[in-house]
mmCIF file of C-alpha atoms in Angstrom:
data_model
loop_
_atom_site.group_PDB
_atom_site.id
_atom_site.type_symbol
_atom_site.label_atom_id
_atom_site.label_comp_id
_atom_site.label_asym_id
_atom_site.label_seq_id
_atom_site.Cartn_x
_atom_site.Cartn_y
_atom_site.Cartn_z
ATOM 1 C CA UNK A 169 17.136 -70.223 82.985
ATOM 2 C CA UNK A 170 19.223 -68.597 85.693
ATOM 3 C CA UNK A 171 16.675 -69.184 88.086
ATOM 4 C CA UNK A 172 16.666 -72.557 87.524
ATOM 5 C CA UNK A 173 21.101 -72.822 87.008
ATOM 6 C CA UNK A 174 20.984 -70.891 90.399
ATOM 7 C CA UNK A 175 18.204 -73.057 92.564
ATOM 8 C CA UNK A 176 20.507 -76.780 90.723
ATOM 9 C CA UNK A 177 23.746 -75.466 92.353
ATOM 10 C CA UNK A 178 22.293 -75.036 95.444
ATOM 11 C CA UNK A 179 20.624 -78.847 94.929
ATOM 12 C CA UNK A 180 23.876 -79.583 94.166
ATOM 13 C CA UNK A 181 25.586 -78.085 97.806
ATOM 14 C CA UNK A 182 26.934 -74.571 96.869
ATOM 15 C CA UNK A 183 26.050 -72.399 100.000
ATOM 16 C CA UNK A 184 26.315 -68.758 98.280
ATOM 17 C CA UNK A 185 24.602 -68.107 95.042
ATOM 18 C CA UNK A 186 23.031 -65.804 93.195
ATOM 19 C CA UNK A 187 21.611 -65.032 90.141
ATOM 20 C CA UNK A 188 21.938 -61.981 87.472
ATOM 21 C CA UNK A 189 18.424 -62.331 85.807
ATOM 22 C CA UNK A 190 18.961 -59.232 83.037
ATOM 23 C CA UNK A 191 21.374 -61.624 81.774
ATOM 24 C CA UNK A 192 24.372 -60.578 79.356
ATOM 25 C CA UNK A 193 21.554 -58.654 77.119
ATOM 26 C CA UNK A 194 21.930 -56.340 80.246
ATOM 27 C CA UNK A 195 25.654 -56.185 80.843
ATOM 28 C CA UNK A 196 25.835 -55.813 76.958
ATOM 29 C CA UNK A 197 23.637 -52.833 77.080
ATOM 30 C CA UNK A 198 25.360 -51.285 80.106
ATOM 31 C CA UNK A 199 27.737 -50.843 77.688
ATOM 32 C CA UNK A 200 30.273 -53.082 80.267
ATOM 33 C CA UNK A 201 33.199 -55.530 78.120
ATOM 34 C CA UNK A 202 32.193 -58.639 77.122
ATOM 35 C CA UNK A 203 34.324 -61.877 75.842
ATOM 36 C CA UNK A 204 33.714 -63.669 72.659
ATOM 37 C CA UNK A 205 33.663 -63.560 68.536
ATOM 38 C CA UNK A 206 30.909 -60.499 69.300
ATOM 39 C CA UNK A 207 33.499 -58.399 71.611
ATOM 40 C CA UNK A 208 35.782 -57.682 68.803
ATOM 41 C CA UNK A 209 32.719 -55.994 66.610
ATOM 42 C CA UNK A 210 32.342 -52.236 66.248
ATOM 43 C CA UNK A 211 29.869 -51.101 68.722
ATOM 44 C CA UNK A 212 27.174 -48.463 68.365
ATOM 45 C CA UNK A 213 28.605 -46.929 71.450
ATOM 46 C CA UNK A 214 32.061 -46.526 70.442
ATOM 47 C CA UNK A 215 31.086 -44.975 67.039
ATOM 48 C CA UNK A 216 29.053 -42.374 68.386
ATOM 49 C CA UNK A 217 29.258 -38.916 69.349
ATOM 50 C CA UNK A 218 28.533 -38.022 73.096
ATOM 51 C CA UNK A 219 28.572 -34.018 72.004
ATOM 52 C CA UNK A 220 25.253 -33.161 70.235
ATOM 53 C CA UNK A 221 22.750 -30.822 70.800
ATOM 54 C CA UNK A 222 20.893 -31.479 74.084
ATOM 55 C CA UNK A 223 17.416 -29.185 75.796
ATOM 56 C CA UNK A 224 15.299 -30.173 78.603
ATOM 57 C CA UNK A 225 11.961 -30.819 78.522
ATOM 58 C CA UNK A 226 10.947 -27.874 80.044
ATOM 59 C CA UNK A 227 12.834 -25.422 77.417
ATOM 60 C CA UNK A 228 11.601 -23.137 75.069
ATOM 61 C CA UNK A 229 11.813 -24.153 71.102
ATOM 62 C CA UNK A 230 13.809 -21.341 70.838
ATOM 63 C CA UNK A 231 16.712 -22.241 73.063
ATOM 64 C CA UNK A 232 16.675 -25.650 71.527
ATOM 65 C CA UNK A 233 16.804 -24.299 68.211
ATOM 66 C CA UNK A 234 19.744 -22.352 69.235
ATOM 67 C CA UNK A 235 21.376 -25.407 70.408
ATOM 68 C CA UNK A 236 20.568 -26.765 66.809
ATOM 69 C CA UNK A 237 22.244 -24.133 65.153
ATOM 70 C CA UNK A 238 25.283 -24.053 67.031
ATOM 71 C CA UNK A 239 25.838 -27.943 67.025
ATOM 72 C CA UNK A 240 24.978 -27.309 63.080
ATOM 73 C CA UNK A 241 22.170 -30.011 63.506
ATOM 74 C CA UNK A 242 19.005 -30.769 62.170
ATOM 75 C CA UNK A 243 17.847 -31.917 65.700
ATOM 76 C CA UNK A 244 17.684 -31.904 69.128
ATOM 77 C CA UNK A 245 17.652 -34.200 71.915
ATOM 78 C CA UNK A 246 15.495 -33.843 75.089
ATOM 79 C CA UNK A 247 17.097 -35.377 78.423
ATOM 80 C CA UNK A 248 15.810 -34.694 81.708
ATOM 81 C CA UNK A 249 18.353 -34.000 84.816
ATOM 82 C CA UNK A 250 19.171 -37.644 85.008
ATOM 83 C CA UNK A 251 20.447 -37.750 81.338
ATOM 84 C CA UNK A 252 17.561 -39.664 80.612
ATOM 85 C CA UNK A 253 15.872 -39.482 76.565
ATOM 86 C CA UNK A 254 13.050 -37.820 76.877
ATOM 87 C CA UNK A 255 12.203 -37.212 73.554
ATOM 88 C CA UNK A 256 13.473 -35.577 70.019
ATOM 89 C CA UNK A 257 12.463 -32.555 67.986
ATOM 90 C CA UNK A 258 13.112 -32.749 64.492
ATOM 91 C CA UNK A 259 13.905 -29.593 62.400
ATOM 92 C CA UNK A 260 10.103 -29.030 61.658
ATOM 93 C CA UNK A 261 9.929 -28.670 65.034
ATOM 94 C CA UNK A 262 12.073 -26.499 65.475
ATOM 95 C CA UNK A 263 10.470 -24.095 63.237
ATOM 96 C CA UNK A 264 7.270 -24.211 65.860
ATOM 97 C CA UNK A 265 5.874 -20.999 67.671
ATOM 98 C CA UNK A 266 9.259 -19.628 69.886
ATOM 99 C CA UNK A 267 6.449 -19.745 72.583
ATOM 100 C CA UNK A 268 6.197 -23.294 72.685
ATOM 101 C CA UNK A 269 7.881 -25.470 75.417
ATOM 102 C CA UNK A 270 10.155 -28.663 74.026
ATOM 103 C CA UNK A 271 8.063 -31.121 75.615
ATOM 104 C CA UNK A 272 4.520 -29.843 74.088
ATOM 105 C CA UNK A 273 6.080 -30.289 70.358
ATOM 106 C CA UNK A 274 8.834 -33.189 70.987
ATOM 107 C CA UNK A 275 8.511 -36.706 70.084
ATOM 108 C CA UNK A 276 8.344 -38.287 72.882
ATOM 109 C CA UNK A 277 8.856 -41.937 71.188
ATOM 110 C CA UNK A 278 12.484 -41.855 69.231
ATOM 111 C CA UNK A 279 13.917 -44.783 67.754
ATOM 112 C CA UNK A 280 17.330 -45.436 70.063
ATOM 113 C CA UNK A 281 19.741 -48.295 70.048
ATOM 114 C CA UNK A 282 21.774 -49.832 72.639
ATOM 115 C CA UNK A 283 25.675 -48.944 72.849
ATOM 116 C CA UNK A 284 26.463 -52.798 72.628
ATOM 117 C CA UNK A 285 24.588 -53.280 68.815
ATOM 118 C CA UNK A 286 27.221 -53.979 66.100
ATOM 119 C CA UNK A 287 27.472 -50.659 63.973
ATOM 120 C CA UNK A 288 26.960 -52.751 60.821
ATOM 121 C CA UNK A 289 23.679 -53.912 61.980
ATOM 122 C CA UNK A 290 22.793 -49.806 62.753
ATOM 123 C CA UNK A 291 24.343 -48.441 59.385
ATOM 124 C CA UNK A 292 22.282 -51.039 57.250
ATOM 125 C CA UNK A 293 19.061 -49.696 59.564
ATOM 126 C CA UNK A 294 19.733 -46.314 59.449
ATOM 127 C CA UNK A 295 20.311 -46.604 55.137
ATOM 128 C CA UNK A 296 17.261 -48.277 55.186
ATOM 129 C CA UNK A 297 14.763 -45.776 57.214
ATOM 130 C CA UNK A 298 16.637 -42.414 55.380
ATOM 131 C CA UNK A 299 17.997 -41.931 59.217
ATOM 132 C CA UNK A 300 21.205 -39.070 59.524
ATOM 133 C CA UNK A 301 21.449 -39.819 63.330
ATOM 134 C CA UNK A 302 20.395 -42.284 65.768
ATOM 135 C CA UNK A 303 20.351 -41.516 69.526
ATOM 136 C CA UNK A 304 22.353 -44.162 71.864
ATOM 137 C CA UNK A 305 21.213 -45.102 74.830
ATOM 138 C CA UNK A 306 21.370 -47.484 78.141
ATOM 139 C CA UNK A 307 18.754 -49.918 78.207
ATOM 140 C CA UNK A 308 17.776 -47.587 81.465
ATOM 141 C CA UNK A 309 17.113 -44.814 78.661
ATOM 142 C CA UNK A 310 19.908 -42.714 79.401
ATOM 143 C CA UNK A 311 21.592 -40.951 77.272
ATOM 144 C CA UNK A 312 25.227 -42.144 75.482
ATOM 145 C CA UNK A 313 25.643 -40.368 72.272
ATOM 146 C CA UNK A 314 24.635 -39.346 68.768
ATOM 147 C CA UNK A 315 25.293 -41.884 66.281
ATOM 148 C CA UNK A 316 25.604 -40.504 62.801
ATOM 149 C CA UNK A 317 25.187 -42.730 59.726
ATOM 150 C CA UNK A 318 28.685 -41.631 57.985
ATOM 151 C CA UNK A 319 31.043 -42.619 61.352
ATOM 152 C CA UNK A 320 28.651 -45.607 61.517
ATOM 153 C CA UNK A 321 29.547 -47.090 57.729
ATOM 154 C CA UNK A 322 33.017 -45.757 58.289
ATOM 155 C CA UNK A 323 33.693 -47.978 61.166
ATOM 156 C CA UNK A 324 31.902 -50.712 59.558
ATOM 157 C CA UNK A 325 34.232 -50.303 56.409
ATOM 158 C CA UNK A 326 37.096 -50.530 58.593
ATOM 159 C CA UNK A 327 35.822 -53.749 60.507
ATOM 160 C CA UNK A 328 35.635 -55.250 56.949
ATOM 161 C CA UNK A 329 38.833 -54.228 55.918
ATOM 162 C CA UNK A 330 40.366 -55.868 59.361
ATOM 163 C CA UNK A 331 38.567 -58.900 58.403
ATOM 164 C CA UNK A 332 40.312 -59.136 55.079
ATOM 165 C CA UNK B 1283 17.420 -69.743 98.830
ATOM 166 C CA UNK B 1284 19.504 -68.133 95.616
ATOM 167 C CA UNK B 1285 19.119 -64.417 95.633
ATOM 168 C CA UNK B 1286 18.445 -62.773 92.522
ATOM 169 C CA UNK B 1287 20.828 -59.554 91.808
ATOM 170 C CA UNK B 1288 21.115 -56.379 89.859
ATOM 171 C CA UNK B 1289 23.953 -55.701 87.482
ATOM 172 C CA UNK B 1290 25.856 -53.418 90.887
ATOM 173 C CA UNK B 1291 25.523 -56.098 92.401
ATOM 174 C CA UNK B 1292 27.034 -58.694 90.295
ATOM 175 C CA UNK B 1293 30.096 -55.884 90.262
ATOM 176 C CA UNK B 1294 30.102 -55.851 93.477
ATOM 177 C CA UNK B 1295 30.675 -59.899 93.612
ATOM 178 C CA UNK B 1296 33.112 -60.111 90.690
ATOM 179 C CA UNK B 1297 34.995 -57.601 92.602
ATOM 180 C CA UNK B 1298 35.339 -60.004 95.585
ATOM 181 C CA UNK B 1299 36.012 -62.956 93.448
ATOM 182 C CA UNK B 1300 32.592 -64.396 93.059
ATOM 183 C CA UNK B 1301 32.587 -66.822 89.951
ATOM 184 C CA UNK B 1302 30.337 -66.199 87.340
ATOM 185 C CA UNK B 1303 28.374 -69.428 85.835
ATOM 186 C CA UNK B 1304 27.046 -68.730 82.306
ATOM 187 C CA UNK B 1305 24.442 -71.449 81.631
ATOM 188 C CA UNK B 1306 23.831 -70.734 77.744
ATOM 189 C CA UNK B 1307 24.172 -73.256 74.876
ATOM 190 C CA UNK B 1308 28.262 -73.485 73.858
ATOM 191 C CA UNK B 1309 27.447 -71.689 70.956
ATOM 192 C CA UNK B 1310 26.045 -68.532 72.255
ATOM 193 C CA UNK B 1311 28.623 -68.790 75.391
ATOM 194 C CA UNK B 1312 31.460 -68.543 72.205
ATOM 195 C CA UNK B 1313 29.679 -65.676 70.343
ATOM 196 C CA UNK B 1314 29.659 -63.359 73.622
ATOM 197 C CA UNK B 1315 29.983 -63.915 77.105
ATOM 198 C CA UNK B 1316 30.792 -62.037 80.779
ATOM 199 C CA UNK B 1317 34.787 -61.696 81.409
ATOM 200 C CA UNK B 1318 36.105 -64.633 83.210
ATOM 201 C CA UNK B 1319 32.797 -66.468 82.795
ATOM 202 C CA UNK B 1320 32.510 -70.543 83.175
ATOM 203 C CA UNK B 1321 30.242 -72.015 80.680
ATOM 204 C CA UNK B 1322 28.113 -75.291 81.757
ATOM 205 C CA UNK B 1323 24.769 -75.198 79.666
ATOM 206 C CA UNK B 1324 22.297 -75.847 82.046
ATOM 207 C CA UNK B 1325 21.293 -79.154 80.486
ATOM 208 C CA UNK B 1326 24.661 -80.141 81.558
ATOM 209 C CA UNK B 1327 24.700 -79.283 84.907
ATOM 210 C CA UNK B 1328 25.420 -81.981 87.080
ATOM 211 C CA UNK B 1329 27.360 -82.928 89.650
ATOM 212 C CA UNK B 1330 30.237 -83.210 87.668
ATOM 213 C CA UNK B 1331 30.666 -80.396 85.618
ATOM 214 C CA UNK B 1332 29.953 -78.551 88.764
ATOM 215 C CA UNK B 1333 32.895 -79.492 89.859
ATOM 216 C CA UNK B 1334 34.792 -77.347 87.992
ATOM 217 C CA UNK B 1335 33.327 -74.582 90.387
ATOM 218 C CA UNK B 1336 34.549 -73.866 93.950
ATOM 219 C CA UNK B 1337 31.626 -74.461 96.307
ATOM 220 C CA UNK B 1338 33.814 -72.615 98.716
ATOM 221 C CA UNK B 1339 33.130 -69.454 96.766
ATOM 222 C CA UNK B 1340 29.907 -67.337 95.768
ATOM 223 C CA UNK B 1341 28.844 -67.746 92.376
ATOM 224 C CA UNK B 1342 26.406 -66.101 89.883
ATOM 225 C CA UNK B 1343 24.418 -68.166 87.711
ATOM 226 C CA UNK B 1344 23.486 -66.178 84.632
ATOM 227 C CA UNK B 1345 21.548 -66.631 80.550
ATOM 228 C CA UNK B 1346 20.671 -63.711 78.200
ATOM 229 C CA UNK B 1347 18.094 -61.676 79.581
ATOM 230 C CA UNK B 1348 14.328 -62.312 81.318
ATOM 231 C CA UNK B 1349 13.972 -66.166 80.178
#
């Protein structure tokens, strides 16, 4: 549609315009603030938590197991130099030969949201799949923070309790 | 011919007073929208609600995403 807005104006005898194809799913995702009933809603990028336990790809399991242990998680999050999600291991993974690299025994797929989804929406998800954490990203994949179910329903209580 | 723009570069605008057009149904405009953002649903676009823009100033047409 913006396309079309953009090419009418100029029918219309505006000289200088553009237009912002992503749209406000974009700007939304960019985690940049946004007007409207939605911009008063707990976001999945204010509840989370930006410390968590990070490796790169290129790793051993053992360092990333370390990492684990000291953030007292279950998991670990693979991000390249840019920041960028790369992947997940999981605590079975973790367990894997100390030889192994990250990226031969990560999941390279994990589920992520966006920082602008209402935490409501992520709590009931998360309940739902048996999910502890959810990783939060930038709809360019890189990385936010660690959303964990418990700050997720907590915010989401107190959203409901602001509504009355 | 209207140039099509990246989200630094709709900051970049905004940030020398370009006025951002959002061109969604009312009801989505209401539910969430850009800061400062006028709303004129495209199907209402005509000469004059585009009056309540100043031709003498850029201006970013924009809808939800890739539509």
């Amino acid at each position: 549609m913006s396309p079309r807005a953009a090419w009418r104006l100029e029918s219309l005898g505006f000289k200088d315009v553009y237009h912002y194809v992503p749209g406000v799913a974009d700007w939304a995702a960019a985690g940049l603030p946004l007007e409207g009933r939605a911009a008063g809603m707990a976001t999945a990028g204010e509840a989370a938590r930006q410390r968590t336990a990070l490796c790169t790809p290129g790793d051993p399991i053992r360092k990333a197991a370390s990492r684990a242990a000291e953030a007292g998680e279950d998991s670990c999050l693979v991000v390249n130099d840019e920041q960028i999600v790369m992947g997940r291991l999981y605590y079975k993974d973790l367990e894997a030969s100390a030889g192994a690299k990250v990226e031969e025994v990560m999941d390279p797929g994990p589920s992520t949201f966006r920082p602008n989804v209402p935490v409501v929406e992520i709590a009931e998800f998360m309940k739902q799949n048996g999910l502890k954490t959810t990783p939060i990203t930038t709809s360019e994949g890189r990385y936010v923070g660690m959303l964990h179910l418990e700050d997720a329903e907590e915010l989401a209580r107190q959203q409901a309790a602001r509504e009355g | 011919m209207p140039e099509k723009i990246d989200r630094n570069r709709l900051q970049e605008l905004i940030k020398g007073g370009a006025q951002v057009l959002d061109v969604l149904p009312e009801d989505e405009f209401e539910e969430q929208h850009l800061p400062g953002a006028v709303n004129i649903p495209l199907k209402e676009l005509t000469a004059e609600t585009a009056g309540r823009l100043d031709k003498g100033r850029p201006v970013v047409a924009y809808c939800y995403d890739y539509q």
